[in-house]
Short mmCIF file of C-alpha atoms and ligand atoms in Angstrom, two decimals:
data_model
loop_
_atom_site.label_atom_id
_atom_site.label_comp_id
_atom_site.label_asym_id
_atom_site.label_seq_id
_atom_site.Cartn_x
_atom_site.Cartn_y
_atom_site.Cartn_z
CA UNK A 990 -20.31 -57.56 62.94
CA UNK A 991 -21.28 -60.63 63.31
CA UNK A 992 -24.96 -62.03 63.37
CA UNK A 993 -26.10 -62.66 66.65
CA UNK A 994 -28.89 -65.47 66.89
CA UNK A 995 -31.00 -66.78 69.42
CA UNK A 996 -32.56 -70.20 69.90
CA UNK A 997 -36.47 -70.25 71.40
CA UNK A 998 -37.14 -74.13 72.49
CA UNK A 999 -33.75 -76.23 73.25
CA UNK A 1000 -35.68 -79.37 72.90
CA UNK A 1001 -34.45 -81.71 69.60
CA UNK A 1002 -34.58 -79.31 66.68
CA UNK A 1003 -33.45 -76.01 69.08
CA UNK A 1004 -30.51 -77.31 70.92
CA UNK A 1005 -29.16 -79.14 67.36
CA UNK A 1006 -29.76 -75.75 66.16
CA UNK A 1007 -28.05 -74.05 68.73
CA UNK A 1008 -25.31 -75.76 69.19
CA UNK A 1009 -24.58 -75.72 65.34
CA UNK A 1010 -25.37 -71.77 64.67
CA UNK A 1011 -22.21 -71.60 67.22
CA UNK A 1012 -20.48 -74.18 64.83
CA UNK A 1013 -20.74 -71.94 62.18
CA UNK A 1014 -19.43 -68.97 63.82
CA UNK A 1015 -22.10 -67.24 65.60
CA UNK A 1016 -22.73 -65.78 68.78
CA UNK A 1017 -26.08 -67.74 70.46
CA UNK A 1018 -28.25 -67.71 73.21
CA UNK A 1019 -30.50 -70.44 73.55
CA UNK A 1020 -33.82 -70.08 75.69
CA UNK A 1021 -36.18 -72.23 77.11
CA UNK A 1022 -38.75 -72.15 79.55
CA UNK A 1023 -37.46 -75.08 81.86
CA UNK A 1024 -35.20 -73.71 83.80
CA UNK A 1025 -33.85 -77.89 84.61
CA UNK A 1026 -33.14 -78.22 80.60
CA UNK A 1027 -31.49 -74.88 80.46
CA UNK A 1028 -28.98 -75.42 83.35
CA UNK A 1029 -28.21 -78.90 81.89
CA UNK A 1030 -27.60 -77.59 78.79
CA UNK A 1031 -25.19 -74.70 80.28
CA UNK A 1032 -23.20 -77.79 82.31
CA UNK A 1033 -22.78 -78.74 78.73
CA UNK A 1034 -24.98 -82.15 78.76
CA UNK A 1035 -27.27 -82.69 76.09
CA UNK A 1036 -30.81 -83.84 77.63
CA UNK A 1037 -31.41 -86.60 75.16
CA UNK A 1038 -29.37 -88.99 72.83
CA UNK A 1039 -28.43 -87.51 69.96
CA UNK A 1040 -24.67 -88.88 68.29
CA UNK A 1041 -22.62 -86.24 68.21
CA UNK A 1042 -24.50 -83.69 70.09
CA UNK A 1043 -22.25 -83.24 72.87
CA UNK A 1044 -19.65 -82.61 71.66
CA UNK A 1045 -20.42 -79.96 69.53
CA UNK A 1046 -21.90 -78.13 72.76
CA UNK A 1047 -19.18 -78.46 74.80
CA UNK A 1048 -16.95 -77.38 71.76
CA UNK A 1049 -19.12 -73.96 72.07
CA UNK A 1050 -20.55 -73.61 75.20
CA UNK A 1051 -18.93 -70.97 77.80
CA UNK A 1052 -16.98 -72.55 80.79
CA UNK A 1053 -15.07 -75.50 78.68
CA UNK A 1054 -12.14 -75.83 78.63
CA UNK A 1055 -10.89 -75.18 74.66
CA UNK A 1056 -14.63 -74.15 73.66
CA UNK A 1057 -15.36 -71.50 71.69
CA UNK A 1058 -17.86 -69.70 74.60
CA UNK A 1059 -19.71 -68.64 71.78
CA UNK A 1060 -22.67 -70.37 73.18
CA UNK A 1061 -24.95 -69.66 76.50
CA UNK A 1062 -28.49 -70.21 77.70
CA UNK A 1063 -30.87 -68.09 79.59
CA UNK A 1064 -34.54 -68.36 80.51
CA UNK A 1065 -34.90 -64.53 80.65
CA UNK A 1066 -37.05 -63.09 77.24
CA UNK A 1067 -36.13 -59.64 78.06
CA UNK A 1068 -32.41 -60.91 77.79
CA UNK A 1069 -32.90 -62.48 74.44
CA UNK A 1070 -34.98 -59.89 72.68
CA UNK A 1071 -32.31 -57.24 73.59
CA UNK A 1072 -29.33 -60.04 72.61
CA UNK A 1073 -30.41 -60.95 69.45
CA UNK A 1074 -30.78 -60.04 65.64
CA UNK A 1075 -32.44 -63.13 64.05
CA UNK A 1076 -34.75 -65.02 66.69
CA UNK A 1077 -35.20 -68.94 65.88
CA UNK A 1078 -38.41 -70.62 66.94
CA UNK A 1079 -38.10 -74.18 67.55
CA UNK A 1080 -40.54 -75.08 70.10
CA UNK A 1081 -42.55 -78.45 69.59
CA UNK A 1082 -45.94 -78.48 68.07
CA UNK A 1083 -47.61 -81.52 69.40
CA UNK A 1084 -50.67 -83.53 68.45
CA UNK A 1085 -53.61 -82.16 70.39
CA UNK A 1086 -55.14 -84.21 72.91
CA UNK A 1087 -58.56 -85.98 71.42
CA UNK A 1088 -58.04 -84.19 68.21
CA UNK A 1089 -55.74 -84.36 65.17
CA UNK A 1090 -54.63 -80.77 65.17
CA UNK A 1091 -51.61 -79.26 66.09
CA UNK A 1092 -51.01 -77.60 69.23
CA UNK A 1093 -49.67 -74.03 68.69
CA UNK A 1094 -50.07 -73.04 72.26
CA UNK A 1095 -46.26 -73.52 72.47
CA UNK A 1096 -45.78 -70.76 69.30
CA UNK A 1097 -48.31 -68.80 70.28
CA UNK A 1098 -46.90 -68.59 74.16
CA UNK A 1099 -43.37 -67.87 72.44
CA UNK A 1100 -44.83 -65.38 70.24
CA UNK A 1101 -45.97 -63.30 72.71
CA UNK A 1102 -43.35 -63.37 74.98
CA UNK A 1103 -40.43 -62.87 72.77
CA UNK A 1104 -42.74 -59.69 70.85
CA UNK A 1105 -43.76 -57.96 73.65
CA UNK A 1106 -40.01 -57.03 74.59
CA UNK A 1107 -38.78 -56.34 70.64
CA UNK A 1108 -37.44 -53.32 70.91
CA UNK A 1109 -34.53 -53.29 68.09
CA UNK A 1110 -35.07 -54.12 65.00
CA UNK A 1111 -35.01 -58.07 64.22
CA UNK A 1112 -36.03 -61.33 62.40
CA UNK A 1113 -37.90 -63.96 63.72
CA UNK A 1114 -37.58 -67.11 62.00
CA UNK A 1115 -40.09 -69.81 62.62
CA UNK A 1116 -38.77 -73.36 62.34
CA UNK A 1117 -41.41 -75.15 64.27
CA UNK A 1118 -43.91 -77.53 62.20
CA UNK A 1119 -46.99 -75.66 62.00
CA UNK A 1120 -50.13 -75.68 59.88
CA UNK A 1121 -50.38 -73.40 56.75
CA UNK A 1122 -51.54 -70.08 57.81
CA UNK A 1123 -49.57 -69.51 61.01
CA UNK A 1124 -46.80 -67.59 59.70
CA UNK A 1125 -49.45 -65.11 58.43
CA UNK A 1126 -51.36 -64.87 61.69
CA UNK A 1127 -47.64 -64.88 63.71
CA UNK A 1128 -46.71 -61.83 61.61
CA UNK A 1129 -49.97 -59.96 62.49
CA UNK A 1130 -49.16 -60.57 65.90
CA UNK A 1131 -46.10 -59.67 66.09
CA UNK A 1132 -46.75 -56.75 64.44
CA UNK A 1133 -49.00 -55.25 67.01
CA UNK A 1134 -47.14 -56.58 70.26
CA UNK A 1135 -43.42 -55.52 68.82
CA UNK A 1136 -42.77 -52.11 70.53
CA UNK A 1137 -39.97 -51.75 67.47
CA UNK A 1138 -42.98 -51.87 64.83
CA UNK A 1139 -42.23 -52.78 61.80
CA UNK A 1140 -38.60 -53.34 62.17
CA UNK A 1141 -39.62 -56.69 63.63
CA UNK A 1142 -39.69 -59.19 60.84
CA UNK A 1143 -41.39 -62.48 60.12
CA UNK A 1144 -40.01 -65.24 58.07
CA UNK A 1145 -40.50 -68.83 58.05
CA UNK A 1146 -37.63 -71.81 57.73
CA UNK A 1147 -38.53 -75.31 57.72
CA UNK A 1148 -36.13 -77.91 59.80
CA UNK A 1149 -36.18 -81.04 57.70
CA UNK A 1150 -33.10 -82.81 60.14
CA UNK A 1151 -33.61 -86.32 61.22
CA UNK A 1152 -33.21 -87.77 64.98
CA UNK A 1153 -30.20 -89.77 64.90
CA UNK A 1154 -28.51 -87.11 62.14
CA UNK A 1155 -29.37 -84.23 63.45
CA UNK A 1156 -25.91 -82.47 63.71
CA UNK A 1157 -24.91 -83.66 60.37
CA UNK A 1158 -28.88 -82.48 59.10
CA UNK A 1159 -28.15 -79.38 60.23
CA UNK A 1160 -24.35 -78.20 59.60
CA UNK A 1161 -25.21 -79.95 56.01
CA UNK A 1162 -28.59 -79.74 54.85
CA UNK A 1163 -29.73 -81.21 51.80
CA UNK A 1164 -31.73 -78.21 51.18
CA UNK A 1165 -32.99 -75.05 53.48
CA UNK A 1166 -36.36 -73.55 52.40
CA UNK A 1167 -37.09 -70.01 53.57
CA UNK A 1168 -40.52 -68.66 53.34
CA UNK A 1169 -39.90 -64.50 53.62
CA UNK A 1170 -41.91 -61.20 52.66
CA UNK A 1171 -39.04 -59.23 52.03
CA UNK A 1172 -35.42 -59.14 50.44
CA UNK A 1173 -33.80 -57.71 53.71
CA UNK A 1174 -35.13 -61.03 55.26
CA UNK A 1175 -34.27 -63.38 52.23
CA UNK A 1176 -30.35 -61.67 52.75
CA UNK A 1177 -30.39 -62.37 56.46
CA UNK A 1178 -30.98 -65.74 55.96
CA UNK A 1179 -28.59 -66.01 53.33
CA UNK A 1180 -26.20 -64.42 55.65
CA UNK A 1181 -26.85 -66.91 58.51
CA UNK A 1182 -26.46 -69.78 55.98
CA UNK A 1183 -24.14 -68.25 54.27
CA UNK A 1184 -21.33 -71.78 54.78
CA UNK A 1185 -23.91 -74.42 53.87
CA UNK A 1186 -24.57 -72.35 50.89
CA UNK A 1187 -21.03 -72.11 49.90
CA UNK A 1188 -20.74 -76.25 50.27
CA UNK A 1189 -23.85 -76.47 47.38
CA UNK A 1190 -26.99 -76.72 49.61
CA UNK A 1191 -30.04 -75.55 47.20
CA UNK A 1192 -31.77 -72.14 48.45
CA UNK A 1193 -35.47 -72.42 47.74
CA UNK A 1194 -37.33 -69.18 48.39
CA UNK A 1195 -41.34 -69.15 48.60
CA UNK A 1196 -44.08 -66.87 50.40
CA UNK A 1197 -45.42 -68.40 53.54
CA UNK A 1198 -47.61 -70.62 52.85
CA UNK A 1199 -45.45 -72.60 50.58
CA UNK A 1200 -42.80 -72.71 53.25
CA UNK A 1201 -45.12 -74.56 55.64
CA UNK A 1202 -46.49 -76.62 53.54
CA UNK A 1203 -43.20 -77.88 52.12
CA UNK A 1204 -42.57 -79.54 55.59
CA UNK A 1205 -45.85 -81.11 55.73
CA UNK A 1206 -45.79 -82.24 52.34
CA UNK A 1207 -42.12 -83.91 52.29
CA UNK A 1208 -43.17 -85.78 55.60
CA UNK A 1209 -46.74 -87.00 54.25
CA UNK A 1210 -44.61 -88.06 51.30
CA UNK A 1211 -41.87 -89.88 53.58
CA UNK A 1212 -44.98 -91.52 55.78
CA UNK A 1213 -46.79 -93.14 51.92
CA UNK A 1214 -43.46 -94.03 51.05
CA UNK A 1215 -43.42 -96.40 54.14
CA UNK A 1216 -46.71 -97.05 54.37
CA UNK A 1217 -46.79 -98.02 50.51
CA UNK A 1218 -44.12 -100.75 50.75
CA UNK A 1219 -46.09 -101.81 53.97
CA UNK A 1220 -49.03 -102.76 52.12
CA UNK A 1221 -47.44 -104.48 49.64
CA UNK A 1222 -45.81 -106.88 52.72
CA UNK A 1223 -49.55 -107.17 53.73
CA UNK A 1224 -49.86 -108.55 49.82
CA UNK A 1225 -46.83 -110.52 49.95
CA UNK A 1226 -47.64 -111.97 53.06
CA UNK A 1227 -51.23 -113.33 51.90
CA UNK A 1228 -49.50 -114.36 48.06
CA UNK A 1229 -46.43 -116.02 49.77
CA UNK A 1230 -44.07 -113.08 48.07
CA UNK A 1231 -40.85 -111.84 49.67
CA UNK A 1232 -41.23 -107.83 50.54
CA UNK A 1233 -37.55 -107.39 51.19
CA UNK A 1234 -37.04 -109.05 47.53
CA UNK A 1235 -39.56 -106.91 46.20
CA UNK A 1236 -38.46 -103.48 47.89
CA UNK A 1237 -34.92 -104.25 46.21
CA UNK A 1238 -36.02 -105.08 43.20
CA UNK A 1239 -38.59 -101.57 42.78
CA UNK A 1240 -35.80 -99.60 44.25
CA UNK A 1241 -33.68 -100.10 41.58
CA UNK A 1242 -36.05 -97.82 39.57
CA UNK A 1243 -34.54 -94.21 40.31
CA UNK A 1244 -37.38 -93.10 40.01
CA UNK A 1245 -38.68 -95.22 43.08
CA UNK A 1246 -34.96 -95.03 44.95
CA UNK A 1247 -34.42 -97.63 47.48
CA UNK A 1248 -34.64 -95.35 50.54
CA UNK A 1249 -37.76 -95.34 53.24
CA UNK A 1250 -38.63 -98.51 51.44
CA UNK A 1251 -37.87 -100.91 54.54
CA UNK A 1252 -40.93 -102.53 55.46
CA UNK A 1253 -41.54 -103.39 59.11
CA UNK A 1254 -44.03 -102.25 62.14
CA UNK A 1255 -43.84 -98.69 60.21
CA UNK A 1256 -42.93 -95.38 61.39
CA UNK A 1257 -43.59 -93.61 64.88
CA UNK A 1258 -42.20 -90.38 66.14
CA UNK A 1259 -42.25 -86.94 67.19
CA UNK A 1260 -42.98 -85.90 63.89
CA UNK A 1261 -44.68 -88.34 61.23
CA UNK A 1262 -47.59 -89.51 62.75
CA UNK A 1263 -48.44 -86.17 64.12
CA UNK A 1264 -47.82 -84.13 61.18
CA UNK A 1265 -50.12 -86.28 58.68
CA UNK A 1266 -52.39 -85.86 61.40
CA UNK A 1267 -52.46 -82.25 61.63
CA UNK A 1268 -52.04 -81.45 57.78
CA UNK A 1269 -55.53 -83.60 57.26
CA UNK A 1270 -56.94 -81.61 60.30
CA UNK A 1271 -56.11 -78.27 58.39
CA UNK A 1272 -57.11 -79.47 55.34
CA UNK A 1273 -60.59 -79.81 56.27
CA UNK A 1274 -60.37 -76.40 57.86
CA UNK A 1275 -59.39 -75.06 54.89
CA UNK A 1276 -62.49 -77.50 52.32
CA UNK A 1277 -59.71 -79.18 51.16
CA UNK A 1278 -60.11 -82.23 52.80
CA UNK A 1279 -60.73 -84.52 49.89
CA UNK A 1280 -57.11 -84.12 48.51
CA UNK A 1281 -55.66 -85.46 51.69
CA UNK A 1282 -58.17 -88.32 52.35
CA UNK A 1283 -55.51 -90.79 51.10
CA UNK A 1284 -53.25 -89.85 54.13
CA UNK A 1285 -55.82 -91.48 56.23
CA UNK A 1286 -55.53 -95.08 54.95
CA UNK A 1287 -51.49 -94.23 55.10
CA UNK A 1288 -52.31 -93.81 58.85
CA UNK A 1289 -54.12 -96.93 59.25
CA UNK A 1290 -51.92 -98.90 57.33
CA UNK A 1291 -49.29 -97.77 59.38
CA UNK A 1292 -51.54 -98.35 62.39
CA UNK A 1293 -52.60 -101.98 61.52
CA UNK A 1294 -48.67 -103.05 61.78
CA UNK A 1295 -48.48 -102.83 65.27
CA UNK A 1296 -51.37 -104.98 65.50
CA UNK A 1297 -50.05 -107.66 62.90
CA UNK A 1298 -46.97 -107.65 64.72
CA UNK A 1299 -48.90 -108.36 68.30
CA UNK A 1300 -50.92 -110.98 66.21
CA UNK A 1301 -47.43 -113.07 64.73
CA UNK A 1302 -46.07 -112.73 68.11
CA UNK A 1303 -49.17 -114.77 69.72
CA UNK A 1304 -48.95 -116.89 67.09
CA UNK A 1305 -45.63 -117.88 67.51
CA UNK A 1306 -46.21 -118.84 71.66
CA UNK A 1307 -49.22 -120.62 70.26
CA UNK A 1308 -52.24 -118.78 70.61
CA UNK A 1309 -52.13 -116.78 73.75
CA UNK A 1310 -49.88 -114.38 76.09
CA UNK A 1311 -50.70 -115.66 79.28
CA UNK A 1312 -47.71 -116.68 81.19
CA UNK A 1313 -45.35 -116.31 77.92
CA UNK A 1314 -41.99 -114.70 78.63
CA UNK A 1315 -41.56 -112.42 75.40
CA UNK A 1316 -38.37 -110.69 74.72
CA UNK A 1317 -38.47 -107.35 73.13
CA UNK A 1318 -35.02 -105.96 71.59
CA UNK A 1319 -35.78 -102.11 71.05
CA UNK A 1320 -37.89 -99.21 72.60
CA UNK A 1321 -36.87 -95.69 70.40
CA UNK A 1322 -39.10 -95.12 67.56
CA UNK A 1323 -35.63 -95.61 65.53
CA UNK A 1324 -32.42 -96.53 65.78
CA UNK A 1325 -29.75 -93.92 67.14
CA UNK A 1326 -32.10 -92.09 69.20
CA UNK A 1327 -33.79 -92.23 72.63
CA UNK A 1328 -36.67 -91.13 71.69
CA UNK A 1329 -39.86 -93.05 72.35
CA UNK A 1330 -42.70 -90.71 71.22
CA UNK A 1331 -45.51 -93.06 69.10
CA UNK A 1332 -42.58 -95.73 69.44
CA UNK A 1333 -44.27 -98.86 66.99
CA UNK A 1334 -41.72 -101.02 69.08
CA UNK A 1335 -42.71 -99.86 72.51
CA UNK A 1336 -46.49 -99.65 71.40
CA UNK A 1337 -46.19 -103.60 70.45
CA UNK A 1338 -44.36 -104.01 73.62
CA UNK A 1339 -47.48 -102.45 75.59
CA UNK A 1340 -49.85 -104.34 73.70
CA UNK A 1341 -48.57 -107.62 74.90
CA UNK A 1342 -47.51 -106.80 77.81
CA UNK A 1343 -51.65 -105.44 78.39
CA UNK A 1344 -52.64 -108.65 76.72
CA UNK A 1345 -51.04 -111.14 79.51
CA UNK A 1346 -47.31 -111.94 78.09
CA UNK A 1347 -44.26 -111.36 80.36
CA UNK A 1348 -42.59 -108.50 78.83
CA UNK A 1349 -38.87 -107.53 78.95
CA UNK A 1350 -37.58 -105.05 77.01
CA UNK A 1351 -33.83 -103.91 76.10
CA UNK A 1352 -32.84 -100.66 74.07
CA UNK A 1353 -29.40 -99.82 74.03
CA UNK A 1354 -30.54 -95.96 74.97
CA UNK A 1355 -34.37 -95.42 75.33
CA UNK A 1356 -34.21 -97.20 78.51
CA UNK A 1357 -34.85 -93.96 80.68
CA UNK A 1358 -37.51 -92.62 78.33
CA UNK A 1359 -39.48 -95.81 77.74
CA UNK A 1360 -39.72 -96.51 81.81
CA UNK A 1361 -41.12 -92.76 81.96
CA UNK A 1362 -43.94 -94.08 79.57
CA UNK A 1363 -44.37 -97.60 80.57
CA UNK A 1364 -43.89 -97.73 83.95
CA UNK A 1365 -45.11 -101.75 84.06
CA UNK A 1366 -43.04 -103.33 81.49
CA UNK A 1367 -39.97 -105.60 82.46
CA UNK A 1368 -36.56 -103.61 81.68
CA UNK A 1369 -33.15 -105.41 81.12
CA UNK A 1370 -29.58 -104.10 81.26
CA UNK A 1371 -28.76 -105.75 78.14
CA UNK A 1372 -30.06 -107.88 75.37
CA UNK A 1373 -29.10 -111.26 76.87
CA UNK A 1374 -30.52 -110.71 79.55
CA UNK A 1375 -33.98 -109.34 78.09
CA UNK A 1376 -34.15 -112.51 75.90
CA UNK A 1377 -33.29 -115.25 79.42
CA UNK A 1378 -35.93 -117.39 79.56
CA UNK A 1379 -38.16 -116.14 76.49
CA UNK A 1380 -40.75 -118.24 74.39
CA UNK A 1381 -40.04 -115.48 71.41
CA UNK A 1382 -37.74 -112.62 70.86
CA UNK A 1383 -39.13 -109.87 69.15
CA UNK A 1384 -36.51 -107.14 67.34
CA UNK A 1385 -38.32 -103.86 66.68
CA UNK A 1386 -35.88 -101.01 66.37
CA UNK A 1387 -32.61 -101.88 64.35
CA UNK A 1388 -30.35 -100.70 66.09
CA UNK A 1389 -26.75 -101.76 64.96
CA UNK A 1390 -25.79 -103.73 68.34
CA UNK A 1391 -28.77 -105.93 67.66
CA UNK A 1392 -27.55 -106.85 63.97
CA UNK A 1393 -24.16 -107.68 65.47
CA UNK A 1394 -25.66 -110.02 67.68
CA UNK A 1395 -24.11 -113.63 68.07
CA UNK A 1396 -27.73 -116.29 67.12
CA UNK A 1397 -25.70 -118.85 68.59
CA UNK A 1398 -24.74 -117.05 72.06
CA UNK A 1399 -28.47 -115.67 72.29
CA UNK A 1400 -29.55 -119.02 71.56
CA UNK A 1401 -28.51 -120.72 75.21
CA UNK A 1402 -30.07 -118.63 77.02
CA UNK A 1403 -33.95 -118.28 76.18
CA UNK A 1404 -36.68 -120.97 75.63
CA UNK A 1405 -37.56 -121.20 72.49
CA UNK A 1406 -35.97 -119.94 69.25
CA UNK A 1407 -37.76 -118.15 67.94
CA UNK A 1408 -36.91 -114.41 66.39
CA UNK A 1409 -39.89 -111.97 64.70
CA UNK A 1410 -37.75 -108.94 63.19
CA UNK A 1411 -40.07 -106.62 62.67
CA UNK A 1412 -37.90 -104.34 60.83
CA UNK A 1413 -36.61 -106.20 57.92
CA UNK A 1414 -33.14 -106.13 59.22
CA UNK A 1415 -31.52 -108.96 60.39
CA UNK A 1416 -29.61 -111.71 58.27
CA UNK A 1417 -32.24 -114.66 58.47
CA UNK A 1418 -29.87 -117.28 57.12
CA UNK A 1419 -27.21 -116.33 60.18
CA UNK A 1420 -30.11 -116.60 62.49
CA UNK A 1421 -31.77 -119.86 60.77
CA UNK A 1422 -27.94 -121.49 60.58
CA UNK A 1423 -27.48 -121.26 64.61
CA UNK A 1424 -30.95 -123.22 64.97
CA UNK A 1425 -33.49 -120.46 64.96
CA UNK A 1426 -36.78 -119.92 63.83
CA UNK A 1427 -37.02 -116.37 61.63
CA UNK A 1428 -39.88 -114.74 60.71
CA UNK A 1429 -41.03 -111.12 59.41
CA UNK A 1430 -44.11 -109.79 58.08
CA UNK A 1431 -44.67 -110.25 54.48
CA UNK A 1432 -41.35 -112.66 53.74
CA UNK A 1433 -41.75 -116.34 53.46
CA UNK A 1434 -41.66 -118.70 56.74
CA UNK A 1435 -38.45 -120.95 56.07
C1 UDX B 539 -38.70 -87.25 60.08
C2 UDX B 539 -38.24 -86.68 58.72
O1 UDX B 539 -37.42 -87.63 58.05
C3 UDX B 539 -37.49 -85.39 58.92
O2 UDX B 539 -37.10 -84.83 57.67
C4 UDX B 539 -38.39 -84.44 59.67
O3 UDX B 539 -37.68 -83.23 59.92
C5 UDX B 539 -38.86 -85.03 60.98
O4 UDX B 539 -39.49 -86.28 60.74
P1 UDX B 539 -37.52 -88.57 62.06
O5 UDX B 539 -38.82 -88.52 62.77
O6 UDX B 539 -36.26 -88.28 62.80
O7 UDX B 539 -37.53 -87.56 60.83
O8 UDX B 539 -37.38 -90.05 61.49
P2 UDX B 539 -37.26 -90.77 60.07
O9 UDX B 539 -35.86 -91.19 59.85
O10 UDX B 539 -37.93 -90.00 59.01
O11 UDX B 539 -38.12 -92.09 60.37
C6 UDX B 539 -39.49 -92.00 60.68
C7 UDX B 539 -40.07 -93.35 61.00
O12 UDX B 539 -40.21 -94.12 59.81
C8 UDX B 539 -39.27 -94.19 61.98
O13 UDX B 539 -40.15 -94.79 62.91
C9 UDX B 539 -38.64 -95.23 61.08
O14 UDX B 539 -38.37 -96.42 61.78
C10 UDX B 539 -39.69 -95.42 60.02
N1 UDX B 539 -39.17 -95.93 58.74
C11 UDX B 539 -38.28 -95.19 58.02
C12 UDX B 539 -39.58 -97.15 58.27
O15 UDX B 539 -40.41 -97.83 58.89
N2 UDX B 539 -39.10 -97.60 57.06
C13 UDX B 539 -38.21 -96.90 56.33
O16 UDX B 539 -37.81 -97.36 55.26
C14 UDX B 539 -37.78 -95.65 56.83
#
């Protein structure tokens, strides 16, 4: 028989995860506790923008026509406890309000309500980002709530998948880390990824703690990688040095690699900002503190490029905001996703806009999402019309439609000139050829 596998949070990571356990050949039932999110997702409609997404649900989901059926949702716990034999947790572990710790209400809440009706024996299988020591406290709990007793199991499975990738992340990940106490649990999860195992993905198998900190520790080292080549464009920019230059040139190095080297207004997110946040947080709990004090100036580097991209934008309308039309091209923290949590581009659009300028923003998705959060900006239904009338165009989340851009065409239609990319990733000969002026932090003016 079989595995049957249930998903606990449909949000980014849980619906992705969902939707590709089905893929793989298992029977799933995802749960959430909005009931709006769980009937969308049984109508087969994915709540946010995530390529490829869709159709992989409505390849599985019951009620399509050609699907699979393997998939459903529910918002009943009684219903998935007695459904499943490995239990996913994937609900979000945000940044506490005022604080830099996690929030684990959202695990802890799950916790409990998925134990409490356990009565066949199971594994859980945390995949939510949590700080080191949860997994041993979760275990405890569910150890005393689980009517089954100690045929409940604990083990803990990191989700390293990108926004933007996250089908391909997760049918084919580039490694899958499982934190377990037992061999039963280390076979179950060998079982459930028993395909991307057979295609080559490493199997790295640690105790708890190691498991958590694993995710923390490959997204502090994603977040210095950024916020290393972002400093040097701060250095480049006061020497007269070219960062894009010098990013190639280091990258070359294998040891250095070329990726996450792209300097710009630096990294945002759901996850990056929050979980440097929380690992310092626990850090201290735990008197290690010290080790982790670097990951505070990568955090204010990161920080200060928001500002510096505010600060080249007043520049370039000579001095001050007030009654400046500025164009902003770009609201998702990144490209190929409509998400706008910590967005750097939708931060610097804020800034302005609180600052005086006219603000008008275009993304080619985020549009929904970034009204939700900034209410008062100026929204466009496209990038021409976003840049009408502007005294500068800032482009702050590369998406491809913005690279693919015609200078010339844009070039009618607003006031001045003038482009800031503040992500490295435009041609700035193409846009110097058709008359404009192009600038970017940390590359020479002309
Ligand atoms: C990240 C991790 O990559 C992923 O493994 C983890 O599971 C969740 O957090 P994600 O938040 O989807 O994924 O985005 P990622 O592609 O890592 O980018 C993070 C931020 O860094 C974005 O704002 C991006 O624009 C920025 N970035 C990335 C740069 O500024 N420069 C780069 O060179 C690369």
């Amino acid at each position: 028989m079989p595995l049957k596998i249930t998903v606990i949070g449909t949000g980014y990571l849980g619906a992705t995860h969902a939707a590709a356990m089905a893929e793989l050949g298992f029977e799933v039932l995802g749960l959430d506790v909005l009931p709006e999110k769980i009937e969308m997702l049984a109508r087969g409609e994915v709540p946010m923008y995530e390529p490829g997404l869709d159709e992989l649900l409505r390849a599985h989901v019951a009620g399509f026509e050609g699907s699979s059926g393997r998939l459903r949702f529910t918002t009943d716990w009684a219903e998935v406890a007695e459904f499943g034999d490995v239990h996913f947790l994937c609900v979000n572990t945000p940044q506490k309000h005022g604080e830099y710790a996690c929030d684990m209400s959202y695990v802890d809440s799950a916790v409990e309500s998925l134990s409490e009706h356990l009565r066949r024996p199971a594994l859980v299988v945390g995949k939510s980002t949590v700080p080191v020591g949860s997994a041993d406290r979760l275990a405890a709990r569910i150890a005393e709530l689980a009517p089954a007793g100690a045929d409940v199991e604990l083990a803990w499975n990191p989700e390293f998948l990108r926004e933007g990738f996250a089908v391909e992340d997760t049918l084919h990940p580039d490694r899958i880390v499982v934190g377990v106490r037992s061999e039963h649990a280390e076979k179950v999860l060998r079982d459930v990824y028993a395909k991307p195992l057979a295609e080559g993905s490493p199997f790295v198998v640690t105790d708890f703690p190691t498991a958590e900190l694993v995710k923390t520790a490959a997204n502090s080292f994603l977040a210095t990688k950024v916020s290393f080549i972002n400093a040097m464009a701060e250095v480049c920019e006061a020497a007269g040095g070219d960062v894009a230059k010098l990013a190639e040139a280091i990258g070359h190095d294998d040891r250095i690699g070329r990726k996450f080297l792209r300097s710009g207004i630096g990294f945002g997110g759901g996850c990056l900002p929050k979980d440097i946040r929380a690992f310092m947080a626990r850090a201290g709990e735990l008197g290690a503190s010290q080790a982790l004090m670097f990951l505070r100036e990568i955090d204010s580097i990161n920080m200060r490029r928001r500002a510096a991209m505010v600060e080249l934008a007043r520049e370039a309308v000579g001095g001050g905001f007030l009654g400046k039309r500025v164009a902003v091209l770009g609201a998702a923290f990144k490209p190929d996703s409509d998400d706008v949590r910590d967005s750097p581009a939708l931060n610097v659009a804020g800034q302005i806009h609180l600052q005086g300028g006219q603000v008008t923003v275009y993304d080619p998705k985020a549009m929904a999402n970034a009204r939700k959060v900034f209410p008062t900006l100026g929204y466009a239904d496209s990038a021409r019309d976003a840049v009408r009338g502007a005294d500068v165009v800032l482009h702050l989340t590369e998406w491809r439609a913005f690279r693919d851009l015609d200078p010339a065409e844009l070039g009618d239609v607003v006031a001045q000139r003038v482009i800031l990319d503040g992500r490295n990733a435009l041609d700035p000969a193409r846009w110097r050829a058709a008359g404009w002026t192009y600038r970017a932090m940390g590359r020479p003016a002309a």
